GROMACS .gro file of C-alpha atoms in nm:
model
  341
    1UNK     CA    1  -3.037   0.252   0.782
    2UNK     CA    2  -2.656   0.171   0.864
    3UNK     CA    3  -2.483   0.286   0.568
    4UNK     CA    4  -2.157   0.472   0.486
    5UNK     CA    5  -2.377   0.809   0.439
    6UNK     CA    6  -2.453   0.814   0.817
    7UNK     CA    7  -2.276   1.022   1.076
    8UNK     CA    8  -2.072   0.829   1.278
    9UNK     CA    9  -1.774   0.867   1.566
   10UNK     CA   10  -1.419   0.794   1.626
   11UNK     CA   11  -1.411   0.838   2.022
   12UNK     CA   12  -1.534   1.242   2.038
   13UNK     CA   13  -1.472   1.295   1.662
   14UNK     CA   14  -1.788   1.334   1.498
   15UNK     CA   15  -1.762   1.258   1.113
   16UNK     CA   16  -1.999   1.372   0.881
   17UNK     CA   17  -2.041   1.027   0.698
   18UNK     CA   18  -1.848   0.696   0.762
   19UNK     CA   19  -1.618   0.712   0.437
   20UNK     CA   20  -1.248   0.760   0.518
   21UNK     CA   21  -0.967   0.859   0.227
   22UNK     CA   22  -0.728   0.590   0.310
   23UNK     CA   23  -0.377   0.698   0.314
   24UNK     CA   24  -0.235   0.655  -0.048
   25UNK     CA   25   0.112   0.797  -0.138
   26UNK     CA   26   0.172   1.026  -0.397
   27UNK     CA   27   0.531   1.040  -0.407
   28UNK     CA   28   0.529   1.465  -0.485
   29UNK     CA   29   0.696   1.604  -0.188
   30UNK     CA   30   0.967   1.857  -0.184
   31UNK     CA   31   1.348   1.674  -0.120
   32UNK     CA   32   1.307   1.814   0.233
   33UNK     CA   33   0.945   1.639   0.286
   34UNK     CA   34   0.728   1.956   0.252
   35UNK     CA   35   0.412   1.973   0.109
   36UNK     CA   36   0.360   2.104  -0.250
   37UNK     CA   37   0.096   2.281  -0.424
   38UNK     CA   38  -0.002   1.929  -0.573
   39UNK     CA   39  -0.111   1.795  -0.223
   40UNK     CA   40  -0.326   2.116  -0.148
   41UNK     CA   41  -0.509   2.070  -0.481
   42UNK     CA   42  -0.556   1.692  -0.376
   43UNK     CA   43  -0.666   1.649  -0.071
   44UNK     CA   44  -0.894   1.992  -0.107
   45UNK     CA   45  -1.062   1.861  -0.398
   46UNK     CA   46  -1.146   1.503  -0.192
   47UNK     CA   47  -1.292   1.736   0.112
   48UNK     CA   48  -1.494   1.926  -0.138
   49UNK     CA   49  -1.634   1.583  -0.285
   50UNK     CA   50  -1.771   1.547   0.073
   51UNK     CA   51  -1.539   1.257   0.254
   52UNK     CA   52  -1.605   1.207   0.606
   53UNK     CA   53  -1.254   1.176   0.713
   54UNK     CA   54  -0.934   1.227   0.509
   55UNK     CA   55  -0.613   1.062   0.642
   56UNK     CA   56  -0.295   1.215   0.460
   57UNK     CA   57  -0.060   0.973   0.323
   58UNK     CA   58   0.234   0.821   0.511
   59UNK     CA   59   0.388   1.097   0.650
   60UNK     CA   60   0.770   0.993   0.758
   61UNK     CA   61   0.900   1.062   1.150
   62UNK     CA   62   1.261   1.144   1.030
   63UNK     CA   63   1.432   1.184   0.700
   64UNK     CA   64   1.555   0.787   0.693
   65UNK     CA   65   1.167   0.709   0.763
   66UNK     CA   66   1.111   0.811   0.404
   67UNK     CA   67   0.963   0.528   0.154
   68UNK     CA   68   1.119   0.744  -0.118
   69UNK     CA   69   1.297   1.088  -0.168
   70UNK     CA   70   0.966   1.217  -0.264
   71UNK     CA   71   0.780   1.110   0.047
   72UNK     CA   72   0.620   1.390   0.258
   73UNK     CA   73   0.765   1.427   0.612
   74UNK     CA   74   0.658   1.594   0.934
   75UNK     CA   75   0.940   1.631   1.228
   76UNK     CA   76   1.008   1.982   1.224
   77UNK     CA   77   0.799   2.340   1.259
   78UNK     CA   78   0.874   2.432   0.874
   79UNK     CA   79   0.691   2.139   0.762
   80UNK     CA   80   0.432   2.150   1.028
   81UNK     CA   81   0.365   2.527   0.913
   82UNK     CA   82   0.215   2.382   0.556
   83UNK     CA   83   0.018   2.119   0.743
   84UNK     CA   84  -0.148   2.330   0.920
   85UNK     CA   85  -0.260   2.519   0.625
   86UNK     CA   86  -0.369   2.212   0.454
   87UNK     CA   87  -0.597   2.120   0.746
   88UNK     CA   88  -0.747   2.461   0.770
   89UNK     CA   89  -0.850   2.457   0.400
   90UNK     CA   90  -0.965   2.099   0.424
   91UNK     CA   91  -1.144   2.184   0.728
   92UNK     CA   92  -1.310   2.435   0.585
   93UNK     CA   93  -1.533   2.205   0.367
   94UNK     CA   94  -1.637   2.008   0.638
   95UNK     CA   95  -1.405   1.719   0.636
   96UNK     CA   96  -1.213   1.598   0.950
   97UNK     CA   97  -0.838   1.537   0.906
   98UNK     CA   98  -0.612   1.272   0.981
   99UNK     CA   99  -0.211   1.205   0.941
  100UNK     CA  100  -0.033   0.846   0.879
  101UNK     CA  101   0.267   0.919   1.109
  102UNK     CA  102   0.520   0.605   0.935
  103UNK     CA  103   0.857   0.472   0.926
  104UNK     CA  104   0.971   0.303   0.610
  105UNK     CA  105   1.235   0.082   0.799
  106UNK     CA  106   1.392  -0.203   0.585
  107UNK     CA  107   1.188  -0.049   0.266
  108UNK     CA  108   1.286   0.278   0.250
  109UNK     CA  109   1.455   0.362  -0.063
  110UNK     CA  110   1.601   0.698   0.010
  111UNK     CA  111   1.927   0.764  -0.172
  112UNK     CA  112   2.155   0.902   0.107
  113UNK     CA  113   2.083   0.707   0.382
  114UNK     CA  114   2.093   0.340   0.540
  115UNK     CA  115   1.782   0.181   0.599
  116UNK     CA  116   1.702   0.052   0.967
  117UNK     CA  117   1.493  -0.266   1.100
  118UNK     CA  118   1.437  -0.474   1.390
  119UNK     CA  119   1.694  -0.730   1.218
  120UNK     CA  120   1.944  -0.692   0.927
  121UNK     CA  121   1.734  -0.866   0.693
  122UNK     CA  122   1.675  -0.733   0.314
  123UNK     CA  123   1.309  -0.697   0.199
  124UNK     CA  124   1.446  -0.857  -0.165
  125UNK     CA  125   1.743  -0.831  -0.322
  126UNK     CA  126   1.660  -0.505  -0.507
  127UNK     CA  127   1.652  -0.334  -0.158
  128UNK     CA  128   1.935  -0.208   0.040
  129UNK     CA  129   2.078  -0.397   0.380
  130UNK     CA  130   1.919  -0.260   0.656
  131UNK     CA  131   2.104  -0.176   0.987
  132UNK     CA  132   1.965  -0.360   1.288
  133UNK     CA  133   1.828  -0.085   1.541
  134UNK     CA  134   1.993  -0.104   1.901
  135UNK     CA  135   1.773  -0.040   2.240
  136UNK     CA  136   1.860   0.340   2.233
  137UNK     CA  137   1.811   0.388   1.880
  138UNK     CA  138   1.485   0.208   1.918
  139UNK     CA  139   1.419   0.486   2.218
  140UNK     CA  140   1.463   0.764   1.995
  141UNK     CA  141   1.238   0.603   1.716
  142UNK     CA  142   0.967   0.616   1.967
  143UNK     CA  143   1.070   0.953   2.057
  144UNK     CA  144   1.029   1.095   1.686
  145UNK     CA  145   0.688   0.926   1.658
  146UNK     CA  146   0.584   1.112   1.949
  147UNK     CA  147   0.747   1.448   1.840
  148UNK     CA  148   0.563   1.426   1.503
  149UNK     CA  149   0.221   1.370   1.641
  150UNK     CA  150   0.264   1.665   1.886
  151UNK     CA  151   0.366   1.848   1.566
  152UNK     CA  152   0.079   1.712   1.410
  153UNK     CA  153  -0.170   1.809   1.679
  154UNK     CA  154  -0.013   2.189   1.651
  155UNK     CA  155  -0.101   2.123   1.292
  156UNK     CA  156  -0.471   2.119   1.385
  157UNK     CA  157  -0.519   1.713   1.281
  158UNK     CA  158  -0.798   1.565   1.425
  159UNK     CA  159  -0.684   1.217   1.454
  160UNK     CA  160  -0.337   1.037   1.404
  161UNK     CA  161  -0.298   0.728   1.249
  162UNK     CA  162   0.017   0.480   1.324
  163UNK     CA  163   0.144   0.300   1.028
  164UNK     CA  164   0.209  -0.030   1.124
  165UNK     CA  165   0.127  -0.241   0.814
  166UNK     CA  166   0.277  -0.316   0.456
  167UNK     CA  167   0.607  -0.450   0.579
  168UNK     CA  168   0.713  -0.115   0.736
  169UNK     CA  169   0.923  -0.043   1.043
  170UNK     CA  170   0.672  -0.109   1.297
  171UNK     CA  171   0.505  -0.388   1.095
  172UNK     CA  172   0.873  -0.552   1.071
  173UNK     CA  173   0.898  -0.557   1.452
  174UNK     CA  174   0.571  -0.741   1.472
  175UNK     CA  175   0.629  -1.019   1.247
  176UNK     CA  176   0.851  -1.338   1.373
  177UNK     CA  177   0.993  -1.342   0.991
  178UNK     CA  178   1.127  -0.990   1.032
  179UNK     CA  179   1.231  -0.954   1.381
  180UNK     CA  180   1.497  -1.196   1.496
  181UNK     CA  181   1.601  -1.025   1.799
  182UNK     CA  182   1.650  -1.152   2.141
  183UNK     CA  183   1.589  -0.876   2.349
  184UNK     CA  184   1.286  -0.732   2.505
  185UNK     CA  185   1.156  -0.612   2.142
  186UNK     CA  186   1.200  -0.961   1.982
  187UNK     CA  187   1.089  -1.353   2.041
  188UNK     CA  188   0.746  -1.394   2.202
  189UNK     CA  189   0.428  -1.227   2.065
  190UNK     CA  190   0.434  -0.975   2.292
  191UNK     CA  191   0.783  -0.875   2.289
  192UNK     CA  192   0.767  -0.827   1.908
  193UNK     CA  193   0.421  -0.587   1.955
  194UNK     CA  194   0.581  -0.399   2.232
  195UNK     CA  195   0.715  -0.106   2.019
  196UNK     CA  196   0.390  -0.037   1.833
  197UNK     CA  197   0.174  -0.077   2.163
  198UNK     CA  198   0.455   0.154   2.339
  199UNK     CA  199   0.432   0.425   2.073
  200UNK     CA  200   0.037   0.406   2.041
  201UNK     CA  201   0.028   0.473   2.428
  202UNK     CA  202   0.284   0.753   2.441
  203UNK     CA  203   0.110   0.945   2.146
  204UNK     CA  204  -0.216   0.890   2.314
  205UNK     CA  205  -0.094   1.040   2.628
  206UNK     CA  206   0.081   1.319   2.479
  207UNK     CA  207  -0.189   1.413   2.229
  208UNK     CA  208  -0.514   1.320   2.359
  209UNK     CA  209  -0.630   1.296   1.998
  210UNK     CA  210  -0.827   1.012   1.817
  211UNK     CA  211  -0.576   0.770   1.748
  212UNK     CA  212  -0.596   0.487   1.485
  213UNK     CA  213  -0.366   0.228   1.397
  214UNK     CA  214  -0.326   0.096   1.050
  215UNK     CA  215  -0.215  -0.313   1.079
  216UNK     CA  216  -0.172  -0.571   0.851
  217UNK     CA  217  -0.379  -0.875   0.950
  218UNK     CA  218  -0.183  -1.144   0.788
  219UNK     CA  219   0.148  -1.160   0.576
  220UNK     CA  220   0.008  -1.420   0.391
  221UNK     CA  221   0.332  -1.655   0.430
  222UNK     CA  222   0.376  -1.951   0.639
  223UNK     CA  223   0.502  -1.906   0.986
  224UNK     CA  224   0.436  -1.554   0.955
  225UNK     CA  225   0.205  -1.267   1.115
  226UNK     CA  226  -0.121  -1.397   1.124
  227UNK     CA  227  -0.495  -1.289   1.179
  228UNK     CA  228  -0.474  -1.409   1.539
  229UNK     CA  229  -0.172  -1.222   1.616
  230UNK     CA  230  -0.350  -0.923   1.467
  231UNK     CA  231  -0.645  -0.988   1.733
  232UNK     CA  232  -0.381  -1.026   2.005
  233UNK     CA  233  -0.239  -0.687   1.885
  234UNK     CA  234  -0.554  -0.497   1.837
  235UNK     CA  235  -0.680  -0.610   2.188
  236UNK     CA  236  -0.315  -0.464   2.325
  237UNK     CA  237  -0.380  -0.143   2.136
  238UNK     CA  238  -0.755  -0.106   2.266
  239UNK     CA  239  -0.649  -0.113   2.641
  240UNK     CA  240  -0.379   0.172   2.607
  241UNK     CA  241  -0.638   0.383   2.448
  242UNK     CA  242  -0.629   0.351   2.085
  243UNK     CA  243  -0.964   0.436   1.941
  244UNK     CA  244  -0.977   0.273   1.582
  245UNK     CA  245  -0.820  -0.016   1.396
  246UNK     CA  246  -0.765   0.015   1.043
  247UNK     CA  247  -0.757  -0.346   0.880
  248UNK     CA  248  -0.534  -0.396   0.593
  249UNK     CA  249  -0.287  -0.691   0.510
  250UNK     CA  250   0.043  -0.809   0.318
  251UNK     CA  251   0.345  -0.594   0.255
  252UNK     CA  252   0.604  -0.742   0.451
  253UNK     CA  253   0.708  -1.022   0.198
  254UNK     CA  254   0.836  -0.964  -0.149
  255UNK     CA  255   0.662  -1.284  -0.281
  256UNK     CA  256   0.420  -1.384  -0.030
  257UNK     CA  257   0.320  -1.758  -0.108
  258UNK     CA  258  -0.036  -1.747   0.044
  259UNK     CA  259  -0.136  -1.431  -0.119
  260UNK     CA  260  -0.526  -1.437  -0.222
  261UNK     CA  261  -0.678  -1.334  -0.541
  262UNK     CA  262  -0.719  -0.925  -0.514
  263UNK     CA  263  -1.082  -0.824  -0.581
  264UNK     CA  264  -1.338  -0.629  -0.405
  265UNK     CA  265  -1.360  -0.699  -0.054
  266UNK     CA  266  -1.078  -0.931  -0.048
  267UNK     CA  267  -0.980  -0.798   0.328
  268UNK     CA  268  -1.339  -0.760   0.492
  269UNK     CA  269  -1.334  -1.065   0.642
  270UNK     CA  270  -1.001  -0.980   0.841
  271UNK     CA  271  -1.183  -0.689   0.929
  272UNK     CA  272  -1.474  -0.855   1.058
  273UNK     CA  273  -1.248  -1.124   1.258
  274UNK     CA  274  -1.100  -0.832   1.457
  275UNK     CA  275  -1.403  -0.638   1.493
  276UNK     CA  276  -1.558  -0.962   1.659
  277UNK     CA  277  -1.301  -0.959   1.935
  278UNK     CA  278  -1.262  -0.566   2.039
  279UNK     CA  279  -1.466  -0.311   2.151
  280UNK     CA  280  -1.375  -0.038   1.934
  281UNK     CA  281  -1.440   0.045   1.581
  282UNK     CA  282  -1.267  -0.095   1.303
  283UNK     CA  283  -1.202   0.009   0.935
  284UNK     CA  284  -1.220  -0.187   0.629
  285UNK     CA  285  -1.020  -0.123   0.329
  286UNK     CA  286  -0.914  -0.318   0.024
  287UNK     CA  287  -1.028  -0.219  -0.344
  288UNK     CA  288  -1.394  -0.109  -0.223
  289UNK     CA  289  -1.545   0.053  -0.507
  290UNK     CA  290  -1.914   0.075  -0.501
  291UNK     CA  291  -2.199   0.195  -0.276
  292UNK     CA  292  -2.329  -0.209  -0.277
  293UNK     CA  293  -1.980  -0.310  -0.172
  294UNK     CA  294  -2.006  -0.054   0.128
  295UNK     CA  295  -2.329  -0.186   0.249
  296UNK     CA  296  -2.206  -0.540   0.223
  297UNK     CA  297  -1.955  -0.458   0.502
  298UNK     CA  298  -2.211  -0.300   0.739
  299UNK     CA  299  -2.491  -0.586   0.603
  300UNK     CA  300  -2.196  -0.844   0.703
  301UNK     CA  301  -2.097  -0.642   1.047
  302UNK     CA  302  -1.733  -0.652   0.897
  303UNK     CA  303  -1.662  -0.302   1.009
  304UNK     CA  304  -1.770   0.036   1.099
  305UNK     CA  305  -1.613   0.276   0.879
  306UNK     CA  306  -1.486   0.222   0.511
  307UNK     CA  307  -1.180   0.345   0.365
  308UNK     CA  308  -1.143   0.368   0.003
  309UNK     CA  309  -0.785   0.464  -0.165
  310UNK     CA  310  -0.801   0.412  -0.567
  311UNK     CA  311  -1.182   0.481  -0.606
  312UNK     CA  312  -1.118   0.825  -0.440
  313UNK     CA  313  -0.816   0.876  -0.660
  314UNK     CA  314  -1.040   0.849  -0.999
  315UNK     CA  315  -1.337   0.995  -0.840
  316UNK     CA  316  -1.305   1.268  -0.566
  317UNK     CA  317  -1.684   1.302  -0.582
  318UNK     CA  318  -1.789   0.927  -0.516
  319UNK     CA  319  -1.961   1.052  -0.228
  320UNK     CA  320  -2.195   1.288  -0.438
  321UNK     CA  321  -2.263   1.002  -0.652
  322UNK     CA  322  -2.363   0.792  -0.336
  323UNK     CA  323  -2.591   1.067  -0.247
  324UNK     CA  324  -2.767   1.083  -0.593
  325UNK     CA  325  -2.780   0.693  -0.582
  326UNK     CA  326  -2.974   0.706  -0.230
  327UNK     CA  327  -3.207   1.014  -0.292
  328UNK     CA  328  -2.992   1.232  -0.049
  329UNK     CA  329  -3.043   1.547  -0.230
  330UNK     CA  330  -3.019   1.773   0.066
  331UNK     CA  331  -2.654   1.652   0.136
  332UNK     CA  332  -2.509   1.755  -0.212
  333UNK     CA  333  -2.214   2.013  -0.196
  334UNK     CA  334  -2.415   2.276  -0.287
  335UNK     CA  335  -2.194   2.384  -0.561
  336UNK     CA  336  -2.193   2.086  -0.757
  337UNK     CA  337  -2.566   2.005  -0.653
  338UNK     CA  338  -2.731   2.092  -1.009
  339UNK     CA  339  -2.478   1.838  -1.172
  340UNK     CA  340  -2.638   1.553  -0.950
  341UNK     CA  341  -2.991   1.618  -0.959
   0.00000   0.00000   0.00000
């Protein structure tokens, strides 16, 4: 049976099941971006609960890349040492570990820095005016992403996810509504996607780890980034060695006029459209809460993996409940088995 409880591979990375913990910002880091005791308890609980792959929340590649002053960061050895311990702890329970590397761009709310962006366009009146990046500064951003990826590999992560969704820096470059540049990183679709593709290629070459890219399939705005654009980007990412596309949506406009009703599986069809056009796996995400909803994704051939965010925040043992529903008693986490039999 093709379902979430079956083992699957992302490249050569074997997951014991197909449920992924989606990266969810916890806003609980130390001011210097280091992990806290909370993060160890939080992620280890989901590893014990049986999740196949945990993707650690958006982790900034430089201080001004944080969404808030309480975000995680990974750009120095001291930060990496704590990540190494977290990875070892979670892997001891059979989970594979990924980390989402990110730069908040114009949506950064860090108090003591000026946000950066492809063009000097504010996200909304409540956000700071961002500084437009120069070509030399873009080169430094690329180096920072690669440096963080190398640190992630040294920390023992199995997978890196490049955050190119939800209106953060790389997503801002992709969209014609937020990228008004007239150089090689602006204008045409190819140029606007260039930075995401270049960074993905360099991370893959520098680490040889399994690589995911999270994208916003559409920004729900007239004249903005579309599903067709996402298909193009996904194909280009596949060419440079990306192993899986993580399909979300929205986040680049404060009040998108075409935003759909937020309900379970509201993003699944975006994943399906992208899956039909590429040869690498796709992750579906977005208010997926039940085994039946997961199965619907597989039955409709929408995706190869399912990522859960809110449901795993509510219930770190959701996989144990799925195993009970499907009478897979031999797969229970042994310490908890008697609670589910």
